[in-house]
Short mmCIF file of C-alpha atoms in Angstrom, two decimals:
data_model
loop_
_atom_site.label_atom_id
_atom_site.label_comp_id
_atom_site.label_asym_id
_atom_site.label_seq_id
_atom_site.Cartn_x
_atom_site.Cartn_y
_atom_site.Cartn_z
CA ALA A 1 63.12 9.03 7.65
CA ASP A 2 61.55 9.89 10.98
CA GLY A 3 60.56 6.46 12.20
CA GLY A 4 59.37 7.96 15.49
CA ARG A 5 56.38 9.92 14.24
CA LYS A 6 53.23 8.64 15.86
CA ASP A 7 51.12 9.11 12.75
CA HIS A 8 53.70 7.25 10.66
CA PRO A 9 55.14 4.62 13.04
CA ARG A 10 56.74 2.70 10.20
CA VAL A 11 58.16 3.96 6.94
CA ARG A 12 58.54 1.77 3.88
CA PHE A 13 61.12 2.79 1.31
CA ALA A 14 60.55 1.69 -2.27
CA ILE A 15 63.52 2.29 -4.55
CA ARG A 16 63.69 1.37 -8.22
CA GLY A 17 66.88 1.69 -10.23
CA VAL A 18 69.80 0.04 -11.96
CA SER A 19 72.34 -0.49 -9.20
CA LEU A 20 72.94 0.18 -5.53
CA LEU A 21 76.29 0.67 -3.85
CA GLY A 22 74.80 0.13 -0.42
CA CYS A 23 76.34 3.07 1.48
CA GLY A 24 74.36 5.50 3.58
CA PHE A 25 71.24 3.46 4.12
CA ALA A 26 72.35 2.50 7.62
CA ALA A 27 71.94 6.13 8.66
CA LEU A 28 68.29 6.11 7.59
CA GLY A 29 67.43 3.13 9.70
CA LYS A 30 69.54 4.17 12.65
CA ARG A 31 68.06 7.62 12.73
CA GLY A 32 64.56 6.28 13.24
CA ARG A 33 65.86 3.94 15.92
CA GLU A 34 67.77 6.70 17.75
CA GLN A 35 64.66 8.90 17.85
CA GLY A 36 62.79 6.20 19.71
CA GLY A 37 60.64 5.03 16.83
CA GLU A 38 60.36 1.77 15.00
CA VAL A 39 62.95 0.80 12.45
CA PRO A 40 61.65 1.56 8.95
CA ASP A 41 61.12 -0.99 6.21
CA PHE A 42 62.91 -1.03 2.88
CA ASP A 43 61.63 -2.32 -0.44
CA LEU A 44 64.48 -2.31 -2.95
CA ARG A 45 63.98 -3.57 -6.50
CA LEU A 46 67.12 -3.11 -8.52
CA LEU A 47 69.11 -4.69 -11.30
CA VAL A 48 72.12 -5.54 -9.13
CA PHE A 49 73.26 -4.96 -5.56
CA PHE A 50 76.92 -4.28 -4.68
CA GLY A 51 76.52 -4.49 -0.89
CA ALA A 52 79.28 -2.18 0.34
CA GLY A 53 77.34 -0.75 3.27
CA GLU A 54 74.60 -1.82 5.66
CA ILE A 55 70.82 -1.69 5.38
CA VAL A 56 68.93 -1.39 8.67
CA ALA A 57 65.24 -2.27 8.63
CA ASP A 58 62.47 -4.12 10.42
CA GLU A 59 61.12 -5.74 7.24
CA LEU A 60 63.50 -5.77 4.28
CA VAL A 61 62.48 -6.71 0.72
CA LEU A 62 65.25 -7.10 -1.87
CA SER A 63 64.59 -7.97 -5.50
CA SER A 64 67.31 -8.03 -8.12
CA ALA A 65 67.82 -9.46 -11.60
CA LEU A 66 71.57 -10.02 -11.47
CA GLY A 67 72.12 -10.82 -7.81
CA ILE A 68 72.12 -9.53 -4.25
CA GLY A 69 75.49 -9.01 -2.62
CA ASN A 70 78.82 -10.40 -3.81
CA GLY A 71 79.86 -7.44 -5.93
CA PRO A 72 82.31 -7.23 -8.83
CA ASP A 73 85.15 -8.82 -6.83
CA MET A 74 82.84 -11.71 -5.77
CA SER A 75 83.65 -11.13 -2.08
CA SER A 76 81.15 -8.55 -0.80
CA PRO A 77 77.86 -9.83 0.66
CA MET A 78 74.92 -7.53 1.29
CA ASN A 79 75.21 -6.52 4.97
CA ILE A 80 71.90 -5.99 6.70
CA ASN A 81 70.45 -5.56 10.16
CA ALA A 82 66.84 -6.60 9.76
CA ASN A 83 64.23 -8.67 11.55
CA TYR A 84 62.47 -10.02 8.46
CA LEU A 85 63.82 -10.58 4.97
CA GLU A 86 62.40 -11.32 1.54
CA ALA A 87 65.05 -11.69 -1.17
CA GLU A 88 64.79 -12.77 -4.78
CA ALA A 89 67.12 -12.93 -7.77
CA THR A 90 64.75 -12.78 -10.70
CA SER A 91 67.16 -13.69 -13.49
CA ILE A 92 70.59 -15.36 -13.30
CA GLY A 93 71.82 -13.91 -10.02
CA SER A 94 72.65 -15.31 -6.60
CA ILE A 95 71.90 -14.10 -3.07
CA TYR A 96 74.62 -13.39 -0.49
CA ILE A 97 73.30 -11.94 2.79
CA ARG A 98 74.99 -11.24 6.14
CA ASP A 99 72.80 -10.18 9.06
CA TYR A 100 74.28 -9.00 12.36
CA ASP A 101 71.53 -10.40 14.61
CA SER A 102 68.59 -12.80 14.50
CA LEU A 103 66.81 -13.03 11.16
CA THR A 104 63.61 -14.55 9.79
CA VAL A 105 63.79 -15.26 6.06
CA ARG A 106 60.19 -15.14 4.96
CA ARG A 107 61.15 -15.96 1.38
CA ALA A 108 64.36 -16.37 -0.60
CA SER A 109 64.32 -17.47 -4.24
CA THR A 110 66.63 -17.73 -7.23
CA LEU A 111 66.49 -19.22 -10.72
CA GLY A 112 69.27 -21.71 -10.10
CA GLY A 113 71.47 -19.17 -8.33
CA ILE A 114 73.26 -19.69 -5.03
CA ILE A 115 71.59 -18.68 -1.76
CA ASP A 116 74.11 -17.94 1.00
CA ILE A 117 72.73 -16.44 4.23
CA LYS A 118 74.56 -16.00 7.52
CA ALA A 119 73.11 -14.52 10.71
CA GLY A 120 74.51 -13.32 14.02
CA GLY A 121 71.61 -14.81 16.00
CA ASP A 122 68.83 -17.32 15.43
CA LEU A 123 68.13 -17.90 11.74
CA GLU A 124 64.65 -18.98 10.67
CA ILE A 125 64.11 -20.05 7.06
CA ALA A 126 60.37 -19.94 6.45
CA LYS A 127 60.71 -20.59 2.70
CA ALA A 128 63.68 -20.80 0.34
CA GLU A 129 63.65 -22.09 -3.24
CA SER A 130 66.15 -22.42 -6.05
CA THR A 131 64.31 -23.38 -9.21
CA ALA A 132 65.71 -24.52 -12.56
CA PRO A 133 68.37 -22.10 -13.90
CA LEU A 134 67.70 -20.04 -17.00
CA LEU A 135 71.09 -21.00 -18.45
CA THR A 136 72.25 -24.56 -17.89
CA GLY A 137 75.59 -24.75 -16.06
CA LEU A 138 75.77 -21.07 -15.14
CA ASN A 139 74.70 -21.54 -11.51
CA ASP A 140 74.28 -24.66 -9.45
CA GLY A 141 71.57 -23.55 -7.04
CA ASP A 142 73.48 -24.57 -3.90
CA MET A 143 72.42 -23.13 -0.55
CA ASP A 144 74.49 -22.30 2.53
CA TYR A 145 73.06 -21.22 5.89
CA PHE A 146 75.21 -20.42 8.95
CA THR A 147 74.72 -19.11 12.48
CA GLU A 148 76.24 -19.69 15.89
CA ASP A 149 72.72 -20.02 17.30
CA ASN A 150 69.67 -22.01 16.13
CA ILE A 151 68.50 -22.61 12.58
CA VAL A 152 64.75 -23.21 12.28
CA ILE A 153 63.50 -24.58 8.96
CA GLY A 154 60.05 -24.26 7.49
CA TYR A 155 60.67 -25.30 3.86
CA ILE A 156 63.83 -25.36 1.74
CA ASP A 157 63.84 -26.63 -1.85
CA ALA A 158 67.21 -26.73 -3.62
CA GLY A 159 66.01 -29.08 -6.36
CA ASN A 160 68.97 -31.14 -7.56
CA ALA A 161 71.52 -28.88 -5.84
CA ASP A 162 73.19 -29.16 -2.42
CA ILE A 163 72.48 -27.59 0.97
CA ASP A 164 74.89 -26.85 3.84
CA LEU A 165 73.49 -26.07 7.30
CA ASN A 166 76.08 -25.06 9.90
CA THR A 167 75.10 -23.94 13.37
CA GLY A 168 76.63 -23.61 16.81
CA ASP A 169 73.34 -24.67 18.37
CA SER A 170 70.48 -26.78 16.98
CA VAL A 171 68.91 -27.26 13.56
CA LEU A 172 65.16 -27.49 14.18
CA THR A 173 62.00 -27.59 12.09
CA THR A 174 58.57 -26.05 12.41
CA PRO A 175 56.20 -28.67 13.88
CA ASP A 176 54.35 -30.08 10.87
CA PRO A 177 54.35 -33.42 9.01
CA ASP A 178 55.37 -31.93 5.64
CA ILE A 179 58.74 -32.21 3.89
CA ASP A 180 61.23 -29.69 5.30
CA ILE A 181 64.17 -30.08 2.90
CA ILE A 182 64.50 -31.11 -0.76
CA ALA A 183 68.00 -31.44 -2.23
CA ASP A 184 70.46 -33.76 -3.90
CA GLU A 185 72.95 -33.67 -1.03
CA ILE A 186 72.64 -32.10 2.40
CA THR A 187 75.37 -31.55 4.99
CA ILE A 188 74.30 -30.57 8.53
CA ILE A 189 76.80 -29.61 11.24
CA SER A 190 75.12 -28.87 14.57
CA GLY A 191 76.40 -27.97 18.01
CA GLY A 192 73.08 -29.13 19.47
CA THR A 193 70.44 -31.39 17.93
CA ILE A 194 69.26 -32.05 14.39
CA GLY A 195 65.49 -32.24 14.53
CA SER A 196 63.85 -33.26 17.79
CA GLY A 197 61.53 -35.87 19.27
CA ASN A 198 61.65 -39.14 17.34
CA ALA A 199 61.62 -39.96 13.64
CA ASN A 200 57.81 -40.24 13.60
CA SER A 201 57.16 -36.90 15.29
CA ASP A 202 56.22 -33.66 13.51
CA THR A 203 59.45 -32.10 14.78
CA ALA A 204 61.71 -34.60 13.00
CA MET A 205 63.82 -33.32 10.10
CA ASP A 206 61.65 -34.46 7.17
CA THR A 207 63.80 -34.82 4.06
CA ASP A 208 63.59 -35.77 0.40
CA VAL A 209 67.30 -35.99 -0.45
CA ASN A 210 69.69 -38.42 -2.09
CA ASN A 211 72.78 -38.00 0.12
CA LEU A 212 73.10 -37.05 3.79
CA THR A 213 75.88 -36.09 6.17
CA ALA A 214 74.64 -35.17 9.67
CA ILE A 215 76.93 -34.50 12.63
CA ALA A 216 75.51 -33.28 15.94
CA GLN A 217 76.58 -33.04 19.55
CA ASN A 218 73.19 -34.33 20.67
CA ASP A 219 70.27 -36.16 19.05
CA VAL A 220 69.90 -36.66 15.29
CA VAL A 221 66.28 -37.10 14.17
CA ILE A 222 65.75 -37.68 10.43
CA ASP A 223 62.70 -38.87 8.47
CA GLU A 224 63.68 -39.54 4.83
CA VAL A 225 60.95 -40.51 2.38
CA ASN A 226 63.05 -42.43 -0.20
CA ASP A 227 66.38 -44.26 -0.57
CA LEU A 228 69.27 -42.60 1.24
CA VAL A 229 73.05 -42.64 0.84
CA ILE A 230 74.88 -41.56 3.99
CA GLY A 231 78.37 -40.14 4.23
CA GLU A 232 78.31 -39.91 8.02
CA VAL A 233 75.61 -39.74 10.67
CA THR A 234 77.09 -38.97 14.08
CA SER A 235 75.65 -38.12 17.49
CA VAL A 236 78.47 -37.37 19.91
CA ASN A 237 76.45 -37.33 23.12
CA GLY A 238 72.90 -38.28 22.10
CA ASP A 239 70.78 -40.78 20.21
CA ILE A 240 70.03 -41.28 16.52
CA TYR A 241 66.50 -41.74 15.18
CA MET A 242 66.08 -42.34 11.45
CA ASN A 243 63.28 -43.41 9.16
CA VAL A 244 64.32 -44.31 5.60
CA GLY A 245 61.58 -45.02 3.10
CA GLY A 246 63.77 -47.24 0.89
CA ASN A 247 67.31 -48.62 1.02
CA LEU A 248 69.97 -47.19 3.33
CA THR A 249 73.44 -47.36 1.76
CA GLN A 250 76.81 -45.70 2.29
CA ASP A 251 78.99 -43.58 0.02
CA GLY A 252 81.77 -46.16 -0.33
CA ASP A 253 84.55 -44.59 1.75
CA ALA A 254 86.32 -46.40 4.58
CA SER A 255 85.27 -44.11 7.44
CA ALA A 256 82.49 -44.87 9.91
CA ASP A 257 78.99 -44.21 8.56
CA ILE A 258 76.99 -44.26 11.80
CA VAL A 259 78.60 -43.21 15.10
CA SER A 260 76.90 -42.95 18.49
CA GLN A 261 77.54 -44.00 22.05
CA GLY A 262 73.81 -43.71 22.73
CA ASP A 263 70.97 -45.59 21.08
CA VAL A 264 70.59 -45.84 17.30
CA ASN A 265 67.00 -46.40 16.14
CA LEU A 266 66.48 -47.19 12.45
CA ASN A 267 63.28 -47.96 10.56
CA ILE A 268 64.20 -48.93 7.00
CA GLY A 269 61.84 -49.66 4.13
CA GLY A 270 64.49 -51.70 2.27
CA SER A 271 67.93 -53.07 3.05
CA MET A 272 70.66 -51.62 5.26
CA GLY A 273 73.94 -51.62 3.35
CA ASP A 274 74.79 -54.23 0.75
CA ALA A 275 77.26 -57.08 0.25
CA ALA A 276 79.86 -54.86 -1.43
CA ASN A 277 79.55 -51.95 1.01
CA PRO A 278 78.19 -52.81 4.47
CA ILE A 279 77.31 -49.92 6.75
CA ASP A 280 80.38 -49.13 8.87
CA THR A 281 79.26 -48.51 12.44
CA ASP A 282 80.77 -47.42 15.73
CA VAL A 283 77.74 -47.92 17.97
CA GLU A 284 76.77 -49.88 21.06
CA ASN A 285 73.01 -50.30 20.80
CA LEU A 286 71.22 -50.62 17.47
CA HIS A 287 67.48 -51.03 17.09
CA VAL A 288 66.59 -51.77 13.47
CA ASP A 289 63.25 -52.61 11.89
CA GLY A 290 63.43 -53.23 8.17
CA GLU A 291 62.05 -55.01 5.14
CA GLY A 292 65.39 -56.21 3.76
CA PRO A 293 68.67 -57.71 5.00
CA ILE A 294 71.20 -55.77 7.03
CA TYR A 295 74.92 -55.57 6.19
CA ILE A 296 76.98 -54.13 9.06
CA ASP A 297 80.69 -53.82 9.78
CA GLU A 298 80.96 -52.82 13.45
CA LYS A 299 84.17 -51.46 14.95
CA ASP A 300 83.77 -53.23 18.32
CA ASP A 301 80.83 -54.88 20.13
CA ILE A 302 77.22 -54.29 19.12
CA SER A 303 73.77 -55.15 20.44
CA ILE A 304 71.03 -55.40 17.79
CA ASP A 305 67.34 -55.75 18.54
CA SER A 306 64.31 -55.64 16.28
CA GLN A 307 60.51 -55.68 16.33
CA THR A 308 60.58 -57.53 12.99
CA ASP A 309 62.47 -60.50 11.58
CA LEU A 310 66.24 -59.99 11.66
CA LEU A 311 67.61 -60.82 8.23
CA ILE A 312 71.41 -60.88 8.46
CA GLY A 313 73.13 -60.35 5.12
CA PHE A 314 76.54 -59.79 6.71
CA LEU A 315 77.65 -58.83 10.19
CA SER A 316 81.19 -58.18 11.36
CA ALA A 317 81.99 -57.35 14.99
CA ASP A 318 83.99 -58.53 17.99
CA HIS A 319 80.91 -59.61 19.94
CA VAL A 320 77.26 -59.31 18.87
CA ASP A 321 73.99 -59.68 20.78
CA LEU A 322 70.87 -60.33 18.68
CA TYR A 323 67.34 -59.99 20.07
CA THR A 324 63.97 -60.29 18.35
CA ASP A 325 60.57 -61.77 19.16
CA TYR A 326 60.43 -62.97 15.57
CA SER A 327 63.07 -64.94 13.62
CA ILE A 328 66.78 -64.49 12.86
CA ASN A 329 67.60 -65.54 9.32
CA THR A 330 70.02 -65.06 6.43
CA PRO A 331 69.19 -64.41 2.74
CA ASN A 332 71.92 -66.75 1.48
CA PHE A 333 72.90 -69.99 3.24
CA ASN A 334 75.77 -70.59 0.82
CA VAL A 335 77.68 -67.45 1.86
CA PRO A 336 79.16 -66.91 5.35
CA ASN A 337 77.19 -64.09 6.91
CA PHE A 338 79.06 -63.64 10.21
CA SER A 339 82.60 -62.56 11.05
CA VAL A 340 82.54 -62.37 14.85
CA ASN A 341 84.42 -63.77 17.81
CA SER A 342 81.27 -64.47 19.82
CA VAL A 343 77.51 -64.14 19.43
CA THR A 344 74.46 -64.30 21.68
CA ALA A 345 71.15 -64.71 19.85
CA TYR A 346 67.58 -64.74 21.16
CA ALA A 347 64.51 -65.11 18.90
CA GLY A 348 60.87 -65.84 19.48
CA ASN A 349 60.93 -68.10 16.41
CA ASP A 350 63.61 -69.81 14.30
CA ILE A 351 67.30 -68.94 14.25
CA TYR A 352 69.34 -69.69 11.12
CA LEU A 353 72.97 -68.52 11.14
#
């Protein structure tokens, strides 16, 4: 296709068929590019893709009943070099895409199938959905997104499935107050930040998930609407900002749940930890505002301040500093609620320890 013709600056290919062994399409796109024109678009609607080659396009639309990429040997993704992508598996299939440069996913959807997209540059997910599978147990609807650069999220809905986000730079969101991610469990590994601003800003990572693991080199900014179970929330060199609409609990393992040498800022609608499984922390400065008691097992020293009453269910540390303009209290006077070597406590009202 001559993508350089002035009267036809862009060419859109529409192909209908049963299967595609994706060889030879790279030449079509490259030819238009080499002649100085725009890269053509492709609109491919097939039964199944066996991505053995490369598709080059500006805007690429892929629609398949039985899956995109990952051919008969389950190891061959669909290789593309596109700026914009729309991909759907309309029946029981999954989507496996590898792009060599930056990519904007305008839409990706499956009926319970897996969505696995990796990019060589920035990866923007405008909308991705995995709805209820046609056949129970055939696919799990998990999603996996990877790049060495930034991931920018508009809206991802995995239903009751899991999401993995892995990036060498930051995981960011489009600036709006709406939910960004829906899933059962989400794991985010970031070489930069996760979200930005603070937990009340439109650039926070707004989630509706059950379980969270978030590890970043810099700030972690999460706004969760309901209860949340954390495996690990770590900021190596930055701060942590988290809103949790209900209770914040941990997954029951012995490793640290919250780790930061900066400031940790939590706003919790319920309790933090519980008597059986306190939140294991390795932090220095914790600011917590909450409706319920806090249960914390700190590795070393900790400073805790609050703009609400501090209700101590259990607190273990070497030394602890407590500060609030309100009261410091405990929900149960018959149970020891401190295991510390030393404590400094300041309150604007009563202190009961």
